[in-house]
mmCIF file of C-alpha atoms in Angstrom:
data_model
loop_
_atom_site.group_PDB
_atom_site.id
_atom_site.type_symbol
_atom_site.label_atom_id
_atom_site.label_comp_id
_atom_site.label_asym_id
_atom_site.label_seq_id
_atom_site.Cartn_x
_atom_site.Cartn_y
_atom_site.Cartn_z
ATOM 1 C CA MET A 1 12.879 -24.622 14.130
ATOM 2 C CA SER A 2 9.931 -22.220 14.388
ATOM 3 C CA ASN A 3 6.437 -23.557 13.890
ATOM 4 C CA TYR A 4 3.962 -20.703 13.643
ATOM 5 C CA ASP A 5 0.221 -20.921 14.123
ATOM 6 C CA PHE A 6 -0.194 -17.303 12.833
ATOM 7 C CA SER A 7 -2.507 -16.451 15.748
ATOM 8 C CA THR A 8 -0.851 -13.066 16.399
ATOM 9 C CA LEU A 9 -1.596 -11.827 12.864
ATOM 10 C CA SER A 10 -4.690 -9.905 11.886
ATOM 11 C CA PRO A 11 -6.475 -11.035 8.676
ATOM 12 C CA PHE A 12 -4.753 -8.235 6.775
ATOM 13 C CA ASP A 13 -1.339 -9.159 8.239
ATOM 14 C CA PHE A 14 -1.921 -12.759 7.194
ATOM 15 C CA GLU A 15 -2.809 -11.682 3.645
ATOM 16 C CA GLU A 16 0.415 -9.707 3.357
ATOM 17 C CA LEU A 17 2.403 -12.675 4.640
ATOM 18 C CA ALA A 18 0.600 -15.038 2.242
ATOM 19 C CA CYS A 19 1.416 -12.705 -0.648
ATOM 20 C CA ASP A 20 5.134 -12.765 0.176
ATOM 21 C CA LEU A 21 5.117 -16.547 0.621
ATOM 22 C CA LEU A 22 3.363 -17.210 -2.693
ATOM 23 C CA ASN A 23 5.709 -14.885 -4.556
ATOM 24 C CA ALA A 24 8.643 -16.839 -3.137
ATOM 25 C CA HIS A 25 7.036 -20.221 -3.818
ATOM 26 C CA TYR A 26 6.034 -19.544 -7.430
ATOM 27 C CA GLU A 27 9.199 -17.656 -8.345
ATOM 28 C CA LYS A 28 10.563 -20.761 -10.092
ATOM 29 C CA GLU A 29 7.626 -20.708 -12.519
ATOM 30 C CA ASN A 30 8.867 -17.431 -13.994
ATOM 31 C CA PHE A 31 5.556 -15.604 -14.248
ATOM 32 C CA GLU A 32 5.642 -12.147 -15.833
ATOM 33 C CA GLY A 33 4.368 -10.565 -12.642
ATOM 34 C CA ASN A 34 3.963 -10.937 -8.893
ATOM 35 C CA PHE A 35 1.105 -11.490 -6.496
ATOM 36 C CA ARG A 36 -0.290 -8.349 -4.928
ATOM 37 C CA THR A 37 -2.757 -7.658 -2.158
ATOM 38 C CA PHE A 38 -5.663 -5.235 -1.893
ATOM 39 C CA GLY A 39 -6.853 -3.061 0.966
ATOM 40 C CA PRO A 40 -9.510 -4.035 3.507
ATOM 41 C CA GLY A 41 -13.092 -4.164 2.273
ATOM 42 C CA ARG A 42 -15.155 -6.186 -0.169
ATOM 43 C CA ASP A 43 -12.739 -8.104 -2.391
ATOM 44 C CA LYS A 44 -15.158 -9.664 -4.951
ATOM 45 C CA GLY A 45 -13.401 -12.964 -4.414
ATOM 46 C CA ILE A 46 -9.851 -11.687 -4.934
ATOM 47 C CA ASP A 47 -7.502 -11.510 -1.951
ATOM 48 C CA LEU A 48 -4.337 -12.002 -4.011
ATOM 49 C CA LEU A 49 -3.899 -11.468 -7.720
ATOM 50 C CA LEU A 50 -1.159 -12.277 -10.188
ATOM 51 C CA SER A 51 -1.690 -10.615 -13.564
ATOM 52 C CA THR A 52 0.408 -10.889 -16.707
ATOM 53 C CA PRO A 53 0.515 -8.715 -19.832
ATOM 54 C CA ASN A 54 -1.721 -11.258 -21.562
ATOM 55 C CA THR A 55 -4.038 -12.309 -18.739
ATOM 56 C CA ASN A 56 -5.682 -10.132 -16.094
ATOM 57 C CA PHE A 57 -6.568 -13.111 -13.933
ATOM 58 C CA GLU A 58 -3.570 -15.417 -14.355
ATOM 59 C CA ILE A 59 -3.830 -16.594 -10.741
ATOM 60 C CA ILE A 60 -6.385 -15.555 -8.137
ATOM 61 C CA GLY A 61 -5.608 -16.301 -4.509
ATOM 62 C CA GLN A 62 -8.109 -16.650 -1.669
ATOM 63 C CA VAL A 63 -6.761 -16.234 1.875
ATOM 64 C CA LYS A 64 -8.652 -17.586 4.881
ATOM 65 C CA HIS A 65 -7.264 -16.782 8.311
ATOM 66 C CA TYR A 66 -9.253 -19.361 10.286
ATOM 67 C CA VAL A 67 -7.090 -20.020 13.342
ATOM 68 C CA LYS A 68 -9.888 -21.065 15.674
ATOM 69 C CA SER A 69 -12.426 -22.429 13.172
ATOM 70 C CA SER A 70 -13.006 -26.008 12.091
ATOM 71 C CA PHE A 71 -12.263 -27.404 8.656
ATOM 72 C CA SER A 72 -16.001 -27.906 8.088
ATOM 73 C CA LYS A 73 -16.560 -24.157 8.496
ATOM 74 C CA LEU A 74 -13.653 -23.370 6.183
ATOM 75 C CA LEU A 75 -14.993 -25.712 3.490
ATOM 76 C CA ARG A 76 -18.555 -24.442 3.927
ATOM 77 C CA ASP A 77 -17.481 -20.805 3.563
ATOM 78 C CA LEU A 78 -15.353 -21.597 0.518
ATOM 79 C CA LYS A 79 -18.285 -23.324 -1.168
ATOM 80 C CA ASN A 80 -21.023 -20.907 -0.124
ATOM 81 C CA ILE A 81 -19.155 -17.601 -0.336
ATOM 82 C CA GLU A 82 -16.210 -17.959 -2.707
ATOM 83 C CA LYS A 83 -17.118 -20.622 -5.266
ATOM 84 C CA ASP A 84 -19.590 -18.587 -7.334
ATOM 85 C CA LYS A 85 -17.177 -15.649 -7.398
ATOM 86 C CA VAL A 86 -14.420 -17.841 -8.794
ATOM 87 C CA PHE A 87 -16.592 -19.231 -11.587
ATOM 88 C CA LEU A 88 -17.693 -15.698 -12.437
ATOM 89 C CA LEU A 89 -14.109 -14.379 -12.562
ATOM 90 C CA ASN A 90 -12.935 -17.431 -14.541
ATOM 91 C CA PRO A 91 -9.198 -17.252 -13.698
ATOM 92 C CA LYS A 92 -6.650 -19.470 -15.390
ATOM 93 C CA ARG A 93 -5.653 -20.785 -11.970
ATOM 94 C CA TYR A 94 -6.916 -20.560 -8.392
ATOM 95 C CA VAL A 95 -4.966 -21.005 -5.150
ATOM 96 C CA ILE A 96 -6.159 -21.139 -1.557
ATOM 97 C CA VAL A 97 -4.131 -20.189 1.522
ATOM 98 C CA THR A 98 -5.318 -20.834 5.059
ATOM 99 C CA SER A 99 -3.832 -20.700 8.550
ATOM 100 C CA GLN A 100 -5.568 -23.983 9.363
ATOM 101 C CA GLU A 101 -3.774 -27.300 9.346
ATOM 102 C CA LEU A 102 -4.929 -29.343 6.343
ATOM 103 C CA SER A 103 -4.747 -33.086 5.810
ATOM 104 C CA PRO A 104 -4.448 -34.621 2.335
ATOM 105 C CA ASP A 105 -8.144 -35.497 2.483
ATOM 106 C CA ASN A 106 -8.995 -31.883 3.353
ATOM 107 C CA LYS A 107 -7.092 -30.698 0.279
ATOM 108 C CA ILE A 108 -8.827 -33.250 -1.936
ATOM 109 C CA GLU A 109 -12.223 -31.952 -0.808
ATOM 110 C CA ILE A 110 -11.253 -28.335 -1.501
ATOM 111 C CA LYS A 111 -9.797 -29.216 -4.908
ATOM 112 C CA ALA A 112 -12.972 -31.080 -5.908
ATOM 113 C CA ALA A 113 -15.099 -28.043 -5.039
ATOM 114 C CA PHE A 114 -13.083 -25.719 -7.266
ATOM 115 C CA GLU A 115 -12.312 -27.819 -10.336
ATOM 116 C CA PRO A 116 -11.226 -26.954 -12.985
ATOM 117 C CA TYR A 117 -9.568 -23.877 -11.434
ATOM 118 C CA ILE A 118 -7.547 -25.748 -8.817
ATOM 119 C CA THR A 119 -5.600 -28.260 -10.872
ATOM 120 C CA THR A 120 -3.222 -29.607 -8.229
ATOM 121 C CA LEU A 121 -3.177 -30.133 -4.461
ATOM 122 C CA GLY A 122 0.026 -28.097 -4.527
ATOM 123 C CA ASP A 123 -2.062 -24.957 -5.045
ATOM 124 C CA ILE A 124 -3.738 -25.402 -1.659
ATOM 125 C CA PHE A 125 -1.619 -24.157 1.249
ATOM 126 C CA GLY A 126 -2.282 -25.038 4.880
ATOM 127 C CA ARG A 127 -0.358 -24.123 7.996
ATOM 128 C CA GLN A 128 2.285 -26.808 7.488
ATOM 129 C CA ASP A 129 2.945 -25.679 3.900
ATOM 130 C CA LEU A 130 3.350 -22.044 4.935
ATOM 131 C CA ASN A 131 5.825 -22.928 7.667
ATOM 132 C CA LYS A 132 7.836 -24.960 5.153
ATOM 133 C CA ILE A 133 8.054 -21.972 2.778
ATOM 134 C CA LEU A 134 9.078 -19.756 5.708
ATOM 135 C CA ARG A 135 11.900 -22.106 6.634
ATOM 136 C CA GLN A 136 13.117 -21.961 3.045
ATOM 137 C CA ASN A 137 12.887 -18.145 2.894
ATOM 138 C CA LYS A 138 14.175 -16.704 6.159
ATOM 139 C CA TYR A 139 14.067 -13.131 4.833
ATOM 140 C CA ILE A 140 10.257 -13.301 4.844
ATOM 141 C CA GLU A 141 10.255 -14.395 8.479
ATOM 142 C CA GLU A 142 12.466 -11.439 9.401
ATOM 143 C CA LYS A 143 10.231 -9.015 7.507
ATOM 144 C CA HIS A 144 7.036 -9.815 9.426
ATOM 145 C CA PHE A 145 7.599 -8.673 13.010
ATOM 146 C CA LYS A 146 4.255 -9.809 14.437
ATOM 147 C CA LEU A 147 4.742 -13.293 13.004
ATOM 148 C CA TRP A 148 7.568 -14.053 15.430
ATOM 149 C CA PHE A 149 5.193 -13.918 18.370
ATOM 150 C CA SER A 150 2.936 -16.669 17.055
ATOM 151 C CA SER A 151 5.800 -19.074 17.698
ATOM 152 C CA THR A 152 4.968 -21.127 20.803
ATOM 153 C CA LEU A 153 8.573 -20.811 22.002
ATOM 154 C CA ILE A 154 8.575 -17.005 21.784
ATOM 155 C CA LEU A 155 5.078 -16.567 23.174
ATOM 156 C CA ASP A 156 5.883 -18.757 26.167
ATOM 157 C CA LYS A 157 8.842 -16.522 26.997
ATOM 158 C CA ILE A 158 6.517 -13.514 27.161
ATOM 159 C CA LEU A 159 3.810 -15.354 29.068
ATOM 160 C CA ASN A 160 6.346 -16.259 31.743
ATOM 161 C CA TYR A 161 6.666 -12.580 32.615
ATOM 162 C CA LYS A 162 4.235 -11.580 35.350
ATOM 163 C CA PHE A 163 4.915 -7.928 36.038
ATOM 164 C CA GLU A 164 3.327 -6.556 39.153
ATOM 165 C CA GLY A 165 0.366 -4.370 38.214
ATOM 166 C CA ARG A 166 0.227 -5.804 34.681
ATOM 167 C CA ARG A 167 -0.500 -9.474 35.275
ATOM 168 C CA LYS A 168 -3.789 -9.490 33.370
ATOM 169 C CA GLU A 169 -2.125 -8.583 30.076
ATOM 170 C CA PHE A 170 0.255 -11.544 30.242
ATOM 171 C CA THR A 171 -2.200 -14.232 29.238
ATOM 172 C CA ASP A 172 -2.277 -16.119 25.964
ATOM 173 C CA THR A 173 -5.619 -14.684 24.843
ATOM 174 C CA VAL A 174 -4.863 -11.075 25.789
ATOM 175 C CA LEU A 175 -1.387 -11.049 24.247
ATOM 176 C CA LYS A 176 -2.449 -12.587 20.944
ATOM 177 C CA ARG A 177 -5.320 -10.120 20.642
ATOM 178 C CA LYS A 178 -2.949 -7.246 21.405
ATOM 179 C CA PHE A 179 -0.624 -8.318 18.601
ATOM 180 C CA ARG A 180 -3.492 -8.709 16.140
ATOM 181 C CA LEU A 181 -4.741 -5.197 16.921
ATOM 182 C CA PHE A 182 -1.291 -3.619 16.660
ATOM 183 C CA VAL A 183 -0.573 -1.888 13.342
ATOM 184 C CA GLU A 184 3.138 -1.785 12.626
ATOM 185 C CA THR A 185 4.319 1.596 11.304
ATOM 186 C CA ASN A 186 7.698 3.076 10.489
ATOM 187 C CA ASN A 187 7.827 4.341 14.080
ATOM 188 C CA PHE A 188 8.569 0.845 15.335
ATOM 189 C CA LEU A 189 11.584 0.328 13.078
ATOM 190 C CA LYS A 190 12.778 3.891 13.695
ATOM 191 C CA ALA A 191 12.497 3.494 17.475
ATOM 192 C CA LYS A 192 14.437 0.214 17.392
ATOM 193 C CA SER A 193 17.155 1.877 15.335
ATOM 194 C CA ILE A 194 17.402 4.837 17.729
ATOM 195 C CA LEU A 195 17.583 2.550 20.752
ATOM 196 C CA ASN A 196 20.252 0.312 19.228
ATOM 197 C CA GLU A 197 22.333 3.351 18.298
ATOM 198 C CA ASN A 198 22.024 5.349 21.526
ATOM 199 C CA LYS A 199 21.256 2.643 24.149
ATOM 200 C CA PHE A 200 18.327 4.749 25.401
ATOM 201 C CA ILE A 201 15.291 6.377 23.846
ATOM 202 C CA ILE A 202 12.747 9.015 24.811
ATOM 203 C CA ILE A 203 9.340 8.349 23.266
ATOM 204 C CA THR A 204 7.252 11.489 23.379
ATOM 205 C CA GLY A 205 4.044 12.836 21.921
ATOM 206 C CA GLU A 206 0.551 13.932 22.797
ATOM 207 C CA PRO A 207 -1.782 11.627 24.764
ATOM 208 C CA GLY A 208 -3.259 8.805 22.689
ATOM 209 C CA VAL A 209 -0.654 8.642 19.907
ATOM 210 C CA GLY A 210 0.598 5.199 20.905
ATOM 211 C CA LYS A 211 3.619 5.783 23.163
ATOM 212 C CA SER A 212 2.800 2.938 25.559
ATOM 213 C CA THR A 213 1.802 0.552 22.770
ATOM 214 C CA LEU A 214 5.050 1.169 20.901
ATOM 215 C CA SER A 215 7.043 0.662 24.102
ATOM 216 C CA ASP A 216 5.223 -2.587 24.867
ATOM 217 C CA MET A 217 6.026 -3.999 21.424
ATOM 218 C CA MET A 218 9.679 -3.107 21.889
ATOM 219 C CA ILE A 219 9.657 -4.825 25.298
ATOM 220 C CA TYR A 220 8.146 -8.000 23.827
ATOM 221 C CA ASP A 221 10.854 -7.924 21.169
ATOM 222 C CA PHE A 222 13.523 -7.845 23.890
ATOM 223 C CA ILE A 223 11.883 -10.700 25.799
ATOM 224 C CA LYS A 224 12.052 -12.717 22.585
ATOM 225 C CA ASP A 225 15.832 -12.219 22.675
ATOM 226 C CA ASP A 226 16.104 -13.323 26.327
ATOM 227 C CA TYR A 227 16.460 -9.900 27.935
ATOM 228 C CA GLN A 228 15.475 -9.336 31.546
ATOM 229 C CA ILE A 229 12.819 -6.628 31.644
ATOM 230 C CA ASN A 230 12.746 -4.163 34.536
ATOM 231 C CA ILE A 231 9.643 -1.977 34.663
ATOM 232 C CA ILE A 232 10.056 1.115 36.795
ATOM 233 C CA TYR A 233 6.892 2.286 38.519
ATOM 234 C CA ASP A 234 7.941 5.031 40.897
ATOM 235 C CA ASP A 235 11.459 6.387 40.829
ATOM 236 C CA ILE A 236 14.234 6.485 38.237
ATOM 237 C CA LYS A 237 16.641 5.631 41.056
ATOM 238 C CA GLU A 238 15.299 2.066 40.854
ATOM 239 C CA VAL A 239 17.361 1.714 37.676
ATOM 240 C CA GLU A 240 20.569 2.578 39.552
ATOM 241 C CA ILE A 241 19.809 -0.088 42.125
ATOM 242 C CA ASN A 242 19.120 -2.855 39.597
ATOM 243 C CA LEU A 243 21.565 -1.976 36.791
ATOM 244 C CA ARG A 244 24.384 -4.520 36.742
ATOM 245 C CA ASP A 245 27.915 -3.812 35.500
ATOM 246 C CA ASP A 246 28.256 -7.116 33.679
ATOM 247 C CA LYS A 247 27.312 -8.811 30.402
ATOM 248 C CA SER A 248 23.765 -9.697 31.479
ATOM 249 C CA LYS A 249 20.940 -8.580 29.200
ATOM 250 C CA GLN A 250 18.806 -5.863 30.805
ATOM 251 C CA VAL A 251 16.127 -3.463 29.593
ATOM 252 C CA PHE A 252 14.627 -0.761 31.803
ATOM 253 C CA TYR A 253 11.263 0.802 30.991
ATOM 254 C CA PHE A 254 9.762 3.828 32.739
ATOM 255 C CA ASP A 255 6.385 5.043 31.469
ATOM 256 C CA ASP A 256 5.652 8.721 32.183
ATOM 257 C CA PHE A 257 9.134 9.009 33.658
ATOM 258 C CA LEU A 258 8.672 12.766 34.255
ATOM 259 C CA GLY A 259 5.294 12.177 35.884
ATOM 260 C CA HIS A 260 1.861 13.505 35.016
ATOM 261 C CA THR A 261 0.907 15.300 38.231
ATOM 262 C CA GLN A 262 2.705 18.362 39.591
ATOM 263 C CA ALA A 263 3.995 16.379 42.584
ATOM 264 C CA GLU A 264 5.457 13.692 40.291
ATOM 265 C CA ILE A 265 6.999 16.291 38.008
ATOM 266 C CA ASN A 266 8.646 17.994 40.989
ATOM 267 C CA LYS A 267 9.942 14.617 42.163
ATOM 268 C CA SER A 268 11.487 13.896 38.747
ATOM 269 C CA LYS A 269 13.299 17.231 38.833
ATOM 270 C CA SER A 270 14.961 16.221 42.083
ATOM 271 C CA ALA A 271 16.236 13.050 40.400
ATOM 272 C CA GLU A 272 18.185 14.830 37.640
ATOM 273 C CA ASN A 273 21.560 13.634 38.892
ATOM 274 C CA SER A 274 20.416 10.012 39.009
ATOM 275 C CA LEU A 275 19.051 10.141 35.464
ATOM 276 C CA LEU A 276 22.281 11.636 34.128
ATOM 277 C CA ARG A 277 24.374 8.974 35.849
ATOM 278 C CA ILE A 278 22.094 6.185 34.614
ATOM 279 C CA ILE A 279 22.264 7.352 30.998
ATOM 280 C CA SER A 280 26.051 7.621 31.193
ATOM 281 C CA ARG A 281 26.385 4.115 32.663
ATOM 282 C CA ILE A 282 24.024 2.508 30.164
ATOM 283 C CA GLU A 283 25.795 4.117 27.219
ATOM 284 C CA ASN A 284 29.021 2.437 28.318
ATOM 285 C CA LEU A 285 27.660 -1.029 29.085
ATOM 286 C CA ASP A 286 26.907 -3.884 26.697
ATOM 287 C CA HIS A 287 23.397 -5.359 26.505
ATOM 288 C CA LYS A 288 21.802 -2.563 28.541
ATOM 289 C CA PHE A 289 18.933 -0.382 27.255
ATOM 290 C CA LEU A 290 16.623 2.270 28.672
ATOM 291 C CA ILE A 291 13.158 3.143 27.322
ATOM 292 C CA LEU A 292 11.524 6.307 28.652
ATOM 293 C CA ASN A 293 8.079 7.727 27.835
ATOM 294 C CA THR A 294 6.631 11.155 28.506
ATOM 295 C CA ARG A 295 4.110 13.571 27.128
ATOM 296 C CA LYS A 296 5.465 16.238 24.820
ATOM 297 C CA PHE A 297 4.420 19.300 26.808
ATOM 298 C CA ILE A 298 5.878 17.851 30.037
ATOM 299 C CA LEU A 299 9.227 17.140 28.362
ATOM 300 C CA THR A 300 9.316 20.639 26.879
ATOM 301 C CA SER A 301 8.569 22.213 30.252
ATOM 302 C CA PHE A 302 11.158 20.046 31.976
ATOM 303 C CA LEU A 303 13.906 21.031 29.553
ATOM 304 C CA ASP A 304 12.974 24.713 29.815
ATOM 305 C CA GLU A 305 13.422 24.598 33.578
ATOM 306 C CA SER A 306 16.495 22.373 33.754
ATOM 307 C CA GLU A 307 19.735 24.129 32.879
ATOM 308 C CA ARG A 308 21.746 20.978 33.583
ATOM 309 C CA PHE A 309 19.754 18.996 31.063
ATOM 310 C CA ARG A 310 20.029 21.692 28.445
ATOM 311 C CA ASN A 311 23.789 21.817 28.915
ATOM 312 C CA PHE A 312 24.320 18.066 29.027
ATOM 313 C CA ASN A 313 21.546 17.495 26.505
ATOM 314 C CA PRO A 314 20.987 13.791 27.186
ATOM 315 C CA LEU A 315 17.639 14.090 25.464
ATOM 316 C CA ARG A 316 19.296 15.054 22.211
ATOM 317 C CA SER A 317 17.196 14.789 19.088
ATOM 318 C CA GLU A 318 18.881 11.664 17.765
ATOM 319 C CA ALA A 319 17.869 9.753 20.923
ATOM 320 C CA LYS A 320 14.247 10.890 20.831
ATOM 321 C CA ILE A 321 11.237 9.962 18.754
ATOM 322 C CA GLU A 322 8.110 12.109 18.721
ATOM 323 C CA LEU A 323 4.978 10.254 17.703
ATOM 324 C CA GLN A 324 2.531 12.209 15.584
ATOM 325 C CA SER A 325 -1.154 11.603 15.012
ATOM 326 C CA TYR A 326 -1.885 8.458 13.024
ATOM 327 C CA SER A 327 -2.240 8.775 9.262
ATOM 328 C CA TYR A 328 -5.542 7.997 7.571
ATOM 329 C CA ASP A 329 -4.265 4.629 6.306
ATOM 330 C CA VAL A 330 -3.046 3.574 9.754
ATOM 331 C CA LYS A 331 -6.347 4.610 11.346
ATOM 332 C CA LYS A 332 -8.183 2.608 8.702
ATOM 333 C CA ARG A 333 -6.083 -0.478 9.477
ATOM 334 C CA MET A 334 -6.721 -0.018 13.201
ATOM 335 C CA ILE A 335 -10.466 0.198 12.691
ATOM 336 C CA GLU A 336 -10.400 -2.856 10.429
ATOM 337 C CA ASN A 337 -8.457 -4.840 13.048
ATOM 338 C CA HIS A 338 -10.919 -3.878 15.785
ATOM 339 C CA ILE A 339 -13.848 -4.851 13.583
ATOM 340 C CA GLN A 340 -12.308 -8.259 12.946
ATOM 341 C CA GLU A 341 -11.748 -8.741 16.672
ATOM 342 C CA SER A 342 -15.300 -7.692 17.540
ATOM 343 C CA THR A 343 -18.368 -9.879 18.046
ATOM 344 C CA LEU A 344 -20.074 -8.447 14.958
ATOM 345 C CA SER A 345 -21.621 -10.980 12.599
ATOM 346 C CA PRO A 346 -20.248 -11.431 9.036
ATOM 347 C CA THR A 347 -23.403 -9.686 7.734
ATOM 348 C CA GLN A 348 -22.804 -6.670 9.983
ATOM 349 C CA ILE A 349 -19.149 -6.508 8.969
ATOM 350 C CA ASP A 350 -20.159 -6.654 5.310
ATOM 351 C CA VAL A 351 -22.500 -3.684 5.837
ATOM 352 C CA ILE A 352 -19.647 -1.697 7.436
ATOM 353 C CA ASN A 353 -17.284 -2.535 4.580
ATOM 354 C CA LYS A 354 -19.769 -1.199 2.049
#
């Protein structure tokens, strides 16, 4: 049974999760509408809103993602920052969602501060309450990819990996921050689909479009499912040596597999036969996957000069994903996540949001 602390979610991720959980929880009350979220920025006291044809502010929800903070800070911020906004908005009902664990006494204190808008302790959701709703609605758990990694069981699996040359990234603090900063796009789901269909994938694009980040998230996803991860640092032939013809779960990852210097590119050309054999073997084995990254112009040049690859076409379009520049909305989410992870004060963040 998963027990999430939600520490791998950014504030915006947590709001989206809270919205889905409240919609599931209040479904039995048959409201003429659903909760919805709003984009990053000043929210005027409204993180979640359920409106009906007769009432604009049927239920207002406030979401506080306070993983590391104390209850005293949560209560103080609710009273000093949110309380006046609620009384000004005058909703029919007010609910509070937080990633903190709450005791019955904690809920009683919060309810007292927001009467008459919070009418029952059942409208105050702490970490335990959210996990209970998740267990009752598994489809929500499956929908939120980054949520899975706030499970202690899953995170421990990743932390146990100590890849040579990448040890510093496999710490609790670094990994959780990396997940919070990551903005999930359609590329992640598309890449997973391509890999599952073809057993290998080529992730290509210009520098800085997120090839390595996307690959890392896919690797963490495999670790979650008990795959052995093999990171190739030098030569594609390392895959041939370590690839096992059995039912064991293996994933091979080679970043910049065609190289980025002329000497490395020349070396990759000499390994054409090995790459072709590896792809053929992996396609015919269960539980074996290959993730390859390269820059777009290097891949194009390589294919232009390799008649064998053009004829065999192992890098066919359906096994390749080309990452484009981030959209405005994705860039905005990325900036918001970095701001939240920064050491800026709440006042400074408020100035930026204006």
